[in-house]
């Protein structure tokens, strides 16, 4: 059980076409008066350039996960609401929210846990509500977390879509370009595999991760602002099996992320009372 819940936290952290020469069609459920003639490839390239030049961003994350573990006859439901401020260089992060877990044990009630994290260049502070204690982790853990957390920025979420542009539905409304990708099967494995593997390797320090995937379905909906070309919204729904050490679980994830405050966050400061009270691990 601990092995899979640890893996689930990594998957959570990591995660995010009509012909490429066609322009975006207006969405069908609203009147669109401001139309653009840019092609999908042009929009993708401009958005990647904007994301790669991003210095800081705020993300609001609404995530639902269901993990089924047949070997333990257990289903674990997890709901998380998180606000995250993220500075890319030098990497700093503040994340705060609540996680509700259901199905931990037979007949058990749901558990709501307050969680908060600060990451700076040389420190990782974590607050977990059940312990009601701030903890400070060593620098080597910071380096590992930084490698995994890099997967959460908008550029990292957009890049995997490049391989699938020919399968993306390309639409627009007055404010946004809307990219939708729906698929299933082996050809979509790399869409999630590379991100999860890289994050897992960063956290474990191991070069090879013995983890196999079966993708039942994957749905991406990306909103790209027409003026700034920043990714301001990402909805992702994944249903997949993961096998590790001969054991298979099913994981369903529904993640909705809204991005804002592009390049407006200049510094993230850990409050002195947290520094003074944190227990070193």
XYZ file of N, CA and C in Angstrom:
843
model
N 0.830 -1.197 0.000
C 0.000 0.000 0.000
C 0.873 1.259 0.000
N 1.902 1.292 0.872
C 2.772 2.464 0.936
C 3.463 2.707 -0.389
N 3.848 1.601 -1.057
C 4.531 1.731 -2.342
C 3.646 2.450 -3.340
N 2.361 2.097 -3.390
C 1.467 2.685 -4.385
C 1.050 4.100 -4.020
N 0.863 4.396 -2.728
C 0.505 5.769 -2.367
C 1.675 6.706 -2.619
N 2.896 6.231 -2.427
C 4.069 7.046 -2.761
C 4.133 7.306 -4.251
N 3.866 6.269 -5.043
C 3.870 6.423 -6.496
C 2.780 7.384 -6.937
N 1.627 7.307 -6.283
C 0.510 8.190 -6.643
C 0.890 9.653 -6.449
N 1.641 9.955 -5.389
C 2.058 11.339 -5.167
C 2.981 11.815 -6.270
N 3.800 10.913 -6.819
C 4.695 11.281 -7.914
C 3.902 11.547 -9.185
N 2.934 10.680 -9.472
C 2.090 10.872 -10.659
C 1.364 12.202 -10.560
N 0.886 12.516 -9.354
C 0.195 13.782 -9.140
C 1.106 14.960 -9.429
N 2.336 14.867 -8.940
C 3.277 15.967 -9.118
C 3.660 16.102 -10.585
N 3.815 15.101 -11.232
C 4.239 15.233 -12.617
C 3.193 15.761 -13.565
N 2.085 15.896 -13.196
C 1.198 16.096 -14.169
C 0.433 17.602 -13.662
N -1.420 18.036 -18.265
C -0.873 18.657 -18.230
C -1.314 17.999 -19.758
N -4.938 15.718 -34.577
C -5.328 17.191 -34.686
C -5.800 17.323 -36.118
N -6.777 17.860 -35.970
C -7.054 18.178 -37.370
C -5.715 18.479 -37.976
N -5.584 18.588 -39.264
C -4.277 18.808 -39.908
C -3.614 20.055 -39.346
N -2.272 20.027 -39.265
C -1.541 21.116 -38.609
C -1.600 22.416 -39.397
N -2.012 22.388 -40.654
C -2.086 23.605 -41.461
C -3.473 24.236 -41.444
N -4.411 23.635 -40.718
C -5.755 24.186 -40.657
C -5.857 25.222 -39.551
N -6.748 26.211 -39.740
C -6.986 27.204 -38.704
C -8.044 26.679 -37.735
N -8.177 27.370 -36.591
C -9.101 26.914 -35.554
C -10.537 27.192 -35.953
N -11.414 26.211 -35.749
C -12.834 26.405 -36.005
C -13.486 26.998 -34.760
N -14.485 27.863 -34.921
C -15.170 28.422 -33.746
C -15.872 27.330 -32.944
N -15.894 27.468 -31.633
C -16.621 26.518 -30.808
C -18.101 26.620 -31.129
N -18.811 25.519 -30.948
C -20.193 25.453 -31.408
C -21.202 25.984 -30.398
N -20.818 26.080 -29.111
C -21.815 26.421 -28.099
C -21.853 27.903 -27.734
N -21.124 28.751 -28.481
C -21.179 30.193 -28.209
C -20.846 30.962 -29.489
N -21.290 32.214 -29.539
C -20.986 33.058 -30.690
C -19.545 33.541 -30.608
N -18.815 33.399 -31.698
C -17.419 33.812 -31.743
C -17.283 34.937 -32.757
N -16.879 36.111 -32.296
C -16.763 37.274 -33.192
C -15.318 37.607 -33.526
N -14.371 37.184 -32.655
C -12.953 37.475 -32.869
C -12.244 36.206 -33.319
N -12.148 35.990 -34.623
C -11.530 34.769 -35.127
C -10.103 35.037 -35.609
N -9.277 34.019 -35.489
C -7.873 34.102 -35.880
C -7.604 33.139 -37.025
N -6.652 33.506 -37.893
C -6.270 32.659 -39.026
C -5.000 31.861 -38.754
N -4.468 31.948 -37.536
C -3.265 31.186 -37.227
C -3.558 29.688 -37.283
N -2.582 28.930 -37.762
C -2.735 27.481 -37.820
C -2.401 26.875 -36.456
N -2.743 25.611 -36.296
C -2.439 24.906 -35.059
C -0.940 24.894 -34.783
N -0.139 24.611 -35.795
C 1.305 24.565 -35.602
C 1.835 25.931 -35.174
N 1.302 26.994 -35.771
C 1.735 28.342 -35.406
C 1.365 28.670 -33.961
N 0.152 28.299 -33.560
C -0.283 28.550 -32.191
C 0.556 27.733 -31.208
N 0.795 26.486 -31.543
C 1.609 25.633 -30.669
C 3.013 26.210 -30.507
N 3.636 26.610 -31.616
C 4.999 27.151 -31.555
C 5.052 28.434 -30.727
N 4.071 29.330 -30.944
C 4.042 30.582 -30.182
C 3.800 30.313 -28.695
N 2.951 29.340 -28.402
C 2.669 29.020 -27.010
C 3.877 28.405 -26.326
N 4.599 27.530 -27.022
C 5.810 26.948 -26.450
C 6.841 28.036 -26.174
N 6.982 28.977 -27.103
C 7.944 30.068 -26.916
C 7.564 30.917 -25.699
N 6.257 31.222 -25.564
C 5.797 32.014 -24.415
C 6.017 31.255 -23.110
N 5.745 29.953 -23.125
C 5.915 29.154 -21.909
C 7.379 29.020 -21.528
N 8.229 28.873 -22.521
C 9.654 28.728 -22.235
C 10.265 30.022 -21.696
N 9.629 31.165 -21.998
C 10.106 32.450 -21.486
C 9.442 32.829 -20.167
N 8.583 31.949 -19.666
C 7.852 32.223 -18.429
C 8.808 32.269 -17.240
N 8.619 33.252 -16.370
C 9.464 33.408 -15.179
C 8.739 32.961 -13.909
N 7.428 33.169 -13.852
C 6.673 32.757 -12.669
C 5.205 32.626 -13.034
N 4.465 31.874 -12.213
C 3.054 31.621 -12.514
C 2.351 31.133 -11.253
N 1.044 31.349 -11.208
C 0.209 30.771 -10.160
C -0.676 29.696 -10.775
N -0.822 28.571 -10.081
C -1.691 27.504 -10.539
C -2.706 27.147 -9.475
N -3.959 26.970 -9.886
C -5.013 26.477 -8.996
C -5.426 25.106 -9.496
N -5.291 24.101 -8.641
C -5.437 22.709 -9.059
C -6.615 22.072 -8.338
N -7.518 21.474 -9.115
C -8.654 20.709 -8.590
C -8.496 19.287 -9.125
N -8.212 18.347 -8.242
C -7.855 17.007 -8.701
C -8.656 15.934 -7.972
N -9.146 14.974 -8.747
C -9.822 13.803 -8.200
C -9.093 12.563 -8.713
N -8.819 11.625 -7.807
C -8.119 10.401 -8.183
C -8.801 9.200 -7.542
N -8.850 8.115 -8.288
C -9.329 6.838 -7.751
C -8.275 5.791 -8.059
N -7.767 5.149 -7.020
C -6.749 4.121 -7.178
C -7.308 2.789 -6.678
N -7.362 1.798 -7.563
C -7.866 0.473 -7.214
C -6.695 -0.493 -7.106
N -6.583 -1.159 -5.952
C -5.483 -2.084 -5.688
C -6.080 -3.480 -5.495
N -6.155 -4.291 -6.564
C -6.803 -5.605 -6.457
C -6.176 -6.506 -5.407
N -4.848 -6.482 -5.268
C -4.184 -7.398 -4.339
C -4.589 -7.143 -2.888
N -5.017 -5.921 -2.584
C -5.443 -5.594 -1.228
C -6.947 -5.364 -1.145
N -7.659 -5.642 -2.261
C -9.108 -5.461 -2.318
C -9.493 -4.080 -1.781
N -8.814 -3.086 -2.297
C -8.978 -1.727 -1.770
C -9.146 -0.729 -2.902
N -10.023 0.232 -2.703
C -10.156 1.375 -3.594
C -9.966 2.636 -2.778
N -9.071 3.483 -3.241
C -8.726 4.708 -2.531
C -9.146 5.896 -3.373
N -10.013 6.742 -2.826
C -10.442 7.971 -3.495
C -9.757 9.159 -2.836
N -9.184 10.018 -3.667
C -8.453 11.181 -3.163
C -8.936 12.417 -3.911
N -9.293 13.451 -3.158
C -9.672 14.734 -3.738
C -8.732 15.798 -3.181
N -8.182 16.612 -4.056
C -7.230 17.633 -3.631
C -7.592 18.969 -4.257
N -7.466 20.006 -3.450
C -7.591 21.385 -3.918
C -6.321 22.105 -3.501
N -5.570 22.621 -4.471
C -4.280 23.221 -4.186
C -4.126 24.561 -4.904
N -3.514 25.511 -4.217
C -3.038 26.745 -4.835
C -1.518 26.702 -4.823
N -0.903 27.026 -5.948
C 0.540 26.924 -6.066
C 1.101 28.170 -6.721
N 2.131 28.754 -6.115
C 2.912 29.821 -6.737
C 4.286 29.255 -7.062
N 4.768 29.563 -8.266
C 5.929 28.856 -8.789
C 6.841 29.838 -9.514
N 8.081 29.971 -9.046
C 9.108 30.751 -9.727
C 10.092 29.775 -10.351
N 10.371 29.969 -11.636
C 11.119 28.961 -12.380
C 12.624 29.061 -12.154
N 13.186 30.278 -12.134
C 14.645 30.410 -12.020
C 14.996 31.636 -11.182
N 15.651 31.454 -9.995
C 15.926 30.164 -9.358
C 14.636 29.551 -8.819
N 14.533 28.238 -8.853
C 13.287 27.556 -8.579
C 12.831 27.765 -7.130
N 11.606 28.289 -6.993
C 10.969 28.456 -5.698
C 9.501 28.082 -5.854
N 8.916 27.518 -4.806
C 7.511 27.133 -4.892
C 6.853 27.225 -3.524
N 5.582 27.647 -3.540
C 4.743 27.571 -2.350
C 3.429 26.935 -2.775
N 3.057 25.865 -2.092
C 1.821 25.154 -2.417
C 1.041 24.921 -1.135
N -0.262 25.203 -1.183
C -1.096 25.055 0.004
C -2.472 24.562 -0.401
N -3.036 23.644 0.395
C -4.368 23.151 0.089
C -4.779 22.028 1.011
N -5.822 21.332 0.613
C -6.337 20.213 1.397
C -6.467 18.984 0.512
N -6.267 17.839 1.133
C -6.446 16.549 0.467
C -7.401 15.715 1.302
N -8.438 15.192 0.655
C -9.409 14.339 1.335
C -9.256 12.922 0.814
N -9.042 11.980 1.738
C -8.852 10.581 1.374
C -10.021 9.760 1.901
N -10.567 8.893 1.024
C -11.668 8.021 1.401
C -11.320 6.598 1.006
N -11.729 5.649 1.839
C -11.489 4.250 1.517
C -10.173 3.721 2.018
N -9.558 4.417 3.003
C -8.268 3.963 3.526
C -8.408 2.620 4.213
N -9.473 2.394 4.900
C -9.725 1.107 5.560
C -11.204 0.808 5.564
N -11.552 -0.460 5.772
C -12.957 -0.860 5.727
C -13.736 -0.152 6.825
N -14.812 0.500 6.443
C -15.651 1.188 7.403
C -15.085 2.486 7.926
N -13.968 2.912 7.413
C -13.334 4.123 7.922
C -13.985 5.363 7.331
N -13.908 6.455 8.081
C -14.437 7.719 7.600
C -13.401 8.423 6.733
N -13.870 9.402 5.989
C -12.944 10.163 5.159
C -12.002 10.981 6.038
N -10.806 11.205 5.519
C -9.804 11.983 6.234
C -9.455 13.210 5.404
N -9.590 14.394 5.998
C -9.196 15.628 5.334
C -7.896 16.118 5.940
N -6.902 16.315 5.097
C -5.567 16.657 5.563
C -5.159 18.000 4.970
N -4.749 18.922 5.835
C -4.178 20.194 5.373
C -2.717 19.967 5.012
N -2.313 20.476 3.851
C -0.943 20.293 3.408
C -0.395 21.622 2.897
N 0.883 21.870 3.170
C 1.540 23.078 2.698
C 3.009 22.773 2.472
N 3.573 23.332 1.421
C 4.964 23.065 1.063
C 5.641 24.353 0.614
N 6.862 24.552 1.066
C 7.745 25.584 0.530
C 8.990 24.893 -0.033
N 9.380 25.280 -1.237
C 10.637 24.823 -1.801
C 11.449 26.046 -2.193
N 12.684 26.113 -1.689
C 13.623 27.137 -2.108
C 14.856 26.436 -2.666
N 15.866 27.203 -3.023
C 17.070 26.603 -3.604
C 17.756 25.633 -2.655
N 17.665 25.884 -1.358
C 18.424 25.065 -0.418
C 17.590 24.485 0.718
N 16.271 24.522 0.591
C 15.446 24.000 1.685
C 14.097 23.519 1.174
N 13.563 22.499 1.842
C 12.230 21.971 1.567
C 11.499 21.876 2.901
N 10.407 22.642 3.031
C 9.605 22.626 4.242
C 8.227 22.054 3.907
N 7.779 21.092 4.716
C 6.506 20.424 4.460
C 5.685 20.396 5.736
N 4.421 20.803 5.612
C 3.474 20.708 6.730
C 2.396 19.708 6.359
N 2.191 18.728 7.243
C 1.154 17.718 7.008
C 0.237 17.741 8.224
N -1.059 17.954 7.973
C -1.991 18.286 9.036
C -2.134 17.256 10.127
N -2.032 15.959 9.810
C -2.225 14.947 10.844
C -1.132 14.993 11.894
N 0.073 15.421 11.492
C 1.173 15.548 12.451
C 1.218 16.936 13.075
N 0.559 17.904 12.420
C 0.553 19.293 12.908
C 1.967 19.771 13.190
N 2.864 19.495 12.273
C 4.278 19.821 12.475
C 4.928 20.167 11.143
N 5.662 21.279 11.126
C 6.489 21.591 9.966
C 7.748 20.738 10.005
N 8.143 20.211 8.844
C 9.344 19.388 8.735
C 10.275 19.997 7.692
N 11.574 19.961 7.977
C 12.581 20.447 7.040
C 13.393 19.266 6.537
N 13.461 19.132 5.210
C 14.169 18.015 4.602
C 15.544 18.470 4.113
N 16.494 17.535 4.020
C 17.863 17.903 3.623
C 17.947 18.353 2.178
N 19.085 19.000 1.839
C 19.267 19.600 0.525
C 19.151 18.587 -0.601
N 19.637 17.338 -0.386
C 19.550 16.350 -1.463
C 18.098 16.037 -1.817
N 17.202 16.123 -0.830
C 15.780 15.943 -1.107
C 15.241 17.124 -1.902
N 15.763 18.315 -1.641
C 15.364 19.502 -2.403
C 15.719 19.318 -3.871
N 16.946 18.838 -4.140
C 17.377 18.633 -5.521
C 16.469 17.648 -6.242
N 16.070 16.574 -5.547
C 15.186 15.580 -6.154
C 13.805 16.166 -6.409
N 13.274 16.920 -5.445
C 11.957 17.523 -5.605
C 11.954 18.559 -6.714
N 13.044 19.296 -6.869
C 13.125 20.301 -7.917
C 13.040 19.647 -9.288
N 13.679 18.502 -9.456
C 13.608 17.798 -10.730
C 12.209 17.327 -11.036
N 11.488 16.873 -10.002
C 10.117 16.406 -10.216
C 9.156 17.560 -10.421
N 9.338 18.651 -9.661
C 8.409 19.779 -9.738
C 8.497 20.505 -11.059
N 9.631 20.444 -11.751
C 9.750 21.095 -13.052
C 8.723 20.582 -14.043
N 8.150 19.414 -13.779
C 7.172 18.848 -14.694
C 5.819 19.541 -14.604
N 5.642 20.442 -13.621
C 4.325 21.057 -13.435
C 4.165 22.385 -14.143
N 5.219 22.927 -14.776
C 5.058 24.227 -15.413
C 4.378 24.066 -16.770
N 3.759 25.144 -17.304
C 2.980 25.028 -18.535
C 3.760 24.492 -19.720
N 5.041 24.851 -19.851
C 5.839 24.355 -20.976
C 5.974 22.849 -20.920
N 6.184 22.304 -19.708
C 6.314 20.861 -19.567
C 5.008 20.154 -19.889
N 3.878 20.821 -19.658
C 2.589 20.207 -19.975
C 2.286 20.246 -21.464
N 2.751 21.282 -22.137
C 2.479 21.406 -23.572
C 3.370 20.509 -24.425
N 4.631 20.364 -24.028
C 5.611 19.702 -24.879
C 5.208 18.295 -25.312
N 4.635 17.455 -24.413
C 4.278 16.105 -24.853
C 3.231 16.060 -25.956
N 2.455 17.147 -26.117
C 1.409 17.142 -27.143
C 1.965 17.239 -28.555
N 3.226 17.666 -28.698
C 3.782 17.890 -30.035
C 3.706 16.631 -30.893
N 3.934 15.483 -30.272
C 3.922 14.214 -31.010
C 2.533 13.879 -31.549
N 1.488 14.508 -30.979
C 0.114 14.130 -31.306
C -0.669 15.250 -31.993
N 0.007 16.251 -32.519
C -0.694 17.407 -33.076
C -1.684 17.020 -34.173
N -1.365 16.004 -34.963
C -2.260 15.623 -36.057
C -3.574 15.035 -35.548
N -3.628 14.694 -34.264
C -4.839 14.102 -33.693
C -5.631 15.093 -32.847
N -5.139 16.325 -32.743
C -5.770 17.317 -31.876
C -6.889 18.058 -32.598
N -8.026 18.209 -31.925
C -9.113 19.062 -32.421
C -8.777 20.502 -32.064
N -8.878 21.420 -33.044
C -8.387 22.792 -32.896
C -9.561 23.750 -33.051
N -9.930 24.431 -31.934
C -11.065 25.346 -31.941
C -10.636 26.684 -31.337
N -11.554 27.653 -31.379
C -11.294 28.954 -30.774
C -12.597 29.593 -30.322
N -12.482 30.401 -29.260
C -13.558 31.333 -28.923
C -12.954 32.739 -28.991
N -13.597 33.737 -28.415
C -13.093 35.099 -28.552
C -11.769 35.312 -27.815
N -11.532 34.574 -26.742
C -10.336 34.807 -25.920
C -9.265 33.729 -26.063
N -9.648 32.514 -26.448
C -8.719 31.392 -26.356
C -8.704 30.523 -27.605
N -7.535 29.915 -27.834
C -7.448 28.737 -28.697
C -7.673 27.523 -27.794
N -8.419 26.542 -28.301
C -8.770 25.370 -27.489
C -8.281 24.124 -28.215
N -7.365 23.394 -27.595
C -6.808 22.173 -28.160
C -7.355 20.996 -27.378
N -7.962 20.040 -28.077
C -8.561 18.869 -27.434
C -7.960 17.607 -28.027
N -7.501 16.734 -27.159
C -6.947 15.450 -27.578
C -7.644 14.347 -26.807
N -8.241 13.410 -27.534
C -8.878 12.257 -26.914
C -8.324 11.000 -27.561
N -7.922 10.033 -26.748
C -7.364 8.823 -27.328
C -7.275 7.705 -26.316
N -6.823 6.570 -26.796
C -6.630 5.412 -25.937
C -5.634 4.475 -26.606
N -5.131 3.533 -25.825
C -4.274 2.504 -26.396
C -2.796 2.809 -26.281
N -2.021 1.916 -26.863
C -0.573 1.910 -26.690
C 0.096 3.168 -27.234
N -0.444 3.746 -28.322
C 0.222 4.895 -28.937
C 0.240 6.116 -28.033
N -0.619 6.148 -27.003
C -0.652 7.302 -26.107
C 0.145 7.077 -24.824
N 0.816 5.938 -24.724
C 1.568 5.644 -23.510
C 2.629 6.693 -23.230
N 3.353 7.112 -24.261
C 4.450 8.051 -24.044
C 3.962 9.412 -23.575
N 2.678 9.731 -23.775
C 2.141 11.020 -23.347
C 2.264 11.193 -21.840
N 2.110 10.092 -21.090
C 2.228 10.170 -19.630
C 3.489 9.485 -19.113
N 3.997 8.503 -19.841
C 5.119 7.714 -19.354
C 6.358 8.562 -19.093
N 6.741 9.398 -20.054
C 7.982 10.156 -19.906
C 7.916 11.094 -18.698
N 6.755 11.740 -18.500
C 6.628 12.674 -17.388
C 6.684 11.944 -16.048
N 5.969 10.823 -15.935
C 5.953 10.084 -14.679
C 7.320 9.471 -14.405
N 7.944 8.879 -15.426
C 9.253 8.254 -15.237
C 10.298 9.267 -14.789
N 10.296 10.451 -15.432
C 11.295 11.455 -15.087
C 11.101 11.948 -13.663
N 9.851 12.186 -13.279
C 9.587 12.624 -11.914
C 9.969 11.547 -10.913
N 9.650 10.293 -11.214
C 9.962 9.189 -10.313
C 11.466 9.016 -10.164
N 12.198 9.133 -11.274
C 13.650 9.022 -11.220
C 14.256 10.151 -10.396
N 13.686 11.354 -10.513
C 14.198 12.486 -9.739
C 14.050 12.241 -8.246
N 12.921 11.634 -7.860
C 12.666 11.436 -6.439
C 13.408 10.233 -5.873
N 13.603 9.184 -6.673
C 14.244 7.976 -6.166
C 15.740 7.963 -6.422
N 16.201 8.756 -7.420
C 17.607 8.744 -7.775
C 18.008 7.535 -8.589
N 17.043 6.740 -9.022
C 17.332 5.536 -9.790
C 17.248 5.832 -11.283
N 18.170 5.237 -12.038
C 18.218 5.497 -13.474
C 17.108 4.817 -14.244
N 16.713 3.622 -13.835
C 15.672 2.876 -14.537
C 14.524 2.596 -13.581
N 13.331 2.923 -14.008
C 12.143 2.691 -13.199
C 11.357 1.541 -13.822
N 11.186 0.471 -13.047
C 10.503 -0.714 -13.553
C 9.002 -0.538 -13.386
N 8.420 0.234 -14.310
C 7.002 0.563 -14.234
C 6.405 0.460 -15.629
N 5.396 -0.395 -15.768
C 4.727 -0.576 -17.062
C 3.355 0.085 -17.015
N 2.911 0.573 -18.192
C 1.662 1.321 -18.288
C 0.744 0.682 -19.333
N -0.541 0.714 -19.043
C -1.569 0.432 -20.041
C -2.542 1.608 -20.014
N -2.632 2.342 -21.127
C -3.485 3.525 -21.187
C -4.854 3.140 -21.734
N -5.872 3.212 -20.893
C -7.233 2.926 -21.340
C -7.839 4.125 -22.054
N -7.591 5.317 -21.523
C -8.064 6.530 -22.186
C -7.303 7.723 -21.643
N -7.153 8.747 -22.484
C -6.521 9.991 -22.071
C -7.199 11.141 -22.801
N -7.626 12.137 -22.053
C -8.289 13.316 -22.619
C -7.554 14.562 -22.121
N -7.131 15.391 -23.072
C -6.493 16.669 -22.762
C -7.353 17.786 -23.351
N -7.580 18.855 -22.585
C -8.172 20.074 -23.118
C -7.294 21.233 -22.644
N -6.693 21.949 -23.590
C -5.763 23.026 -23.280
C -6.329 24.342 -23.806
N -6.382 25.366 -22.963
C -6.802 26.705 -23.370
C -5.569 27.600 -23.446
N -5.360 28.237 -24.596
C -4.214 29.111 -24.817
C -4.725 30.514 -25.121
N -4.287 31.483 -24.349
C -4.744 32.859 -24.515
C -4.335 33.407 -25.886
N -5.273 34.051 -26.575
C -5.010 34.529 -27.933
C -4.003 35.670 -27.981
N -3.901 36.451 -26.920
C -2.980 37.585 -26.932
C -1.593 37.216 -26.415
N -1.526 36.565 -25.275
C -0.227 36.262 -24.657
C 0.347 34.917 -25.096
N -0.515 34.033 -25.603
C -0.158 32.657 -25.964
C 0.296 31.842 -24.757
N -0.050 32.306 -23.560
C 0.201 31.508 -22.369
C -0.912 30.473 -22.197
N -0.550 29.320 -21.677
C -1.535 28.296 -21.337
C -2.225 28.715 -20.047
N -3.512 29.033 -20.119
C -4.201 29.493 -18.917
C -5.131 28.449 -18.303
N -5.306 27.318 -19.008
C -6.165 26.276 -18.451
C -5.773 24.938 -19.051
N -5.713 23.911 -18.192
C -5.426 22.556 -18.650
C -6.316 21.584 -17.898
N -7.155 20.855 -18.631
C -7.964 19.781 -18.056
C -7.425 18.458 -18.584
N -7.212 17.501 -17.682
C -6.655 16.221 -18.092
C -7.390 15.098 -17.371
N -7.856 14.113 -18.131
C -8.510 12.939 -17.566
C -7.774 11.709 -18.094
N -7.282 10.871 -17.183
C -6.524 9.682 -17.575
C -7.070 8.472 -16.834
N -7.222 7.372 -17.555
C -7.567 6.068 -16.980
C -6.480 5.102 -17.427
N -5.683 4.604 -16.477
C -4.568 3.749 -16.858
C -4.274 2.713 -15.781
N -3.607 1.634 -16.203
C -3.071 0.638 -15.286
C -1.572 0.848 -15.173
N -1.044 0.671 -13.964
C 0.398 0.717 -13.746
C 0.816 -0.565 -13.042
N 1.887 -1.177 -13.546
C 2.392 -2.425 -12.976
C 3.810 -2.215 -12.474
N 4.033 -2.546 -11.211
C 5.351 -2.435 -10.609
C 5.584 -3.655 -9.723
N 6.736 -4.309 -9.904
C 7.102 -5.497 -9.121
C 6.013 -6.565 -9.198
N 5.426 -6.723 -10.389
C 4.430 -7.767 -10.599
C 3.044 -7.451 -10.092
N 2.846 -6.277 -9.514
C 1.542 -5.882 -8.990
C 0.953 -4.774 -9.854
N -0.343 -4.872 -10.164
C -1.012 -3.906 -11.042
C -2.092 -3.165 -10.276
N -2.144 -1.854 -10.481
C -3.245 -1.056 -9.960
C -3.884 -0.302 -11.126
N -5.109 0.128 -10.927
C -5.779 1.007 -11.871
C -5.853 2.399 -11.259
N -5.521 3.396 -12.053
C -5.538 4.779 -11.600
C -6.373 5.627 -12.544
N -7.367 6.291 -11.995
C -8.162 7.261 -12.738
C -7.885 8.638 -12.153
N -7.509 9.578 -13.017
C -7.204 10.939 -12.584
C -8.019 11.941 -13.386
N -8.578 12.919 -12.698
C -9.294 14.028 -13.325
C -8.716 15.304 -12.719
N -7.887 16.010 -13.503
C -7.146 17.161 -12.994
C -7.519 18.402 -13.790
N -7.938 19.433 -13.080
C -8.258 20.716 -13.708
C -7.319 21.768 -13.121
N -6.532 22.420 -13.979
C -5.556 23.405 -13.539
C -5.796 24.720 -14.262
N -5.898 25.794 -13.497
C -6.002 27.137 -14.057
C -4.726 27.898 -13.728
N -4.128 28.533 -14.740
C -2.899 29.296 -14.567
C -3.211 30.794 -14.638
N -2.521 31.579 -13.797
C -2.722 33.032 -13.784
C -1.452 33.689 -13.233
N -1.489 35.024 -13.087
C -0.379 35.804 -12.530
C 0.945 35.491 -13.249
N 0.893 35.457 -14.580
C 2.084 35.169 -15.366
C 3.134 36.260 -15.151
N 4.325 35.850 -14.708
C 5.477 36.743 -14.500
C 5.207 37.842 -13.468
N 4.244 37.639 -12.583
C 3.915 38.631 -11.561
C 4.490 38.287 -10.192
N 4.981 37.062 -10.006
C 5.493 36.622 -8.702
C 7.011 36.777 -8.718
N 7.539 37.642 -7.866
C 8.964 37.946 -7.875
C 9.758 37.201 -6.817
N 9.103 36.799 -5.734
C 9.833 36.151 -4.650
C 8.870 35.335 -3.804
N 9.339 34.209 -3.294
C 8.585 33.393 -2.354
C 9.433 33.271 -1.089
N 8.906 33.772 0.021
C 9.659 33.826 1.273
C 9.042 32.864 2.276
N 9.876 32.017 2.889
C 9.422 31.126 3.952
C 9.326 31.937 5.245
N 8.158 31.989 5.883
C 8.036 32.764 7.129
C 9.035 32.288 8.185
N 9.565 33.241 8.966
C 10.595 32.925 9.955
C 10.093 31.937 11.002
N 8.801 32.027 11.366
C 8.279 31.107 12.381
C 8.294 29.656 11.903
N 8.155 29.450 10.598
C 8.257 28.097 10.046
C 9.699 27.608 10.112
N 10.630 28.476 9.739
C 12.052 28.122 9.809
C 12.453 27.763 11.233
N 11.963 28.527 12.208
C 12.357 28.318 13.596
C 11.740 27.051 14.196
N 10.524 26.700 13.765
C 9.810 25.588 14.407
C 9.950 24.259 13.666
N 10.481 24.265 12.456
C 10.528 23.042 11.642
C 11.453 21.999 12.257
N 11.004 20.761 12.219
C 11.793 19.636 12.700
C 12.623 19.095 11.540
N 13.920 18.999 11.719
C 14.801 18.512 10.649
C 14.671 17.006 10.522
N 14.545 16.553 9.256
C 14.395 15.124 8.978
C 15.710 14.558 8.428
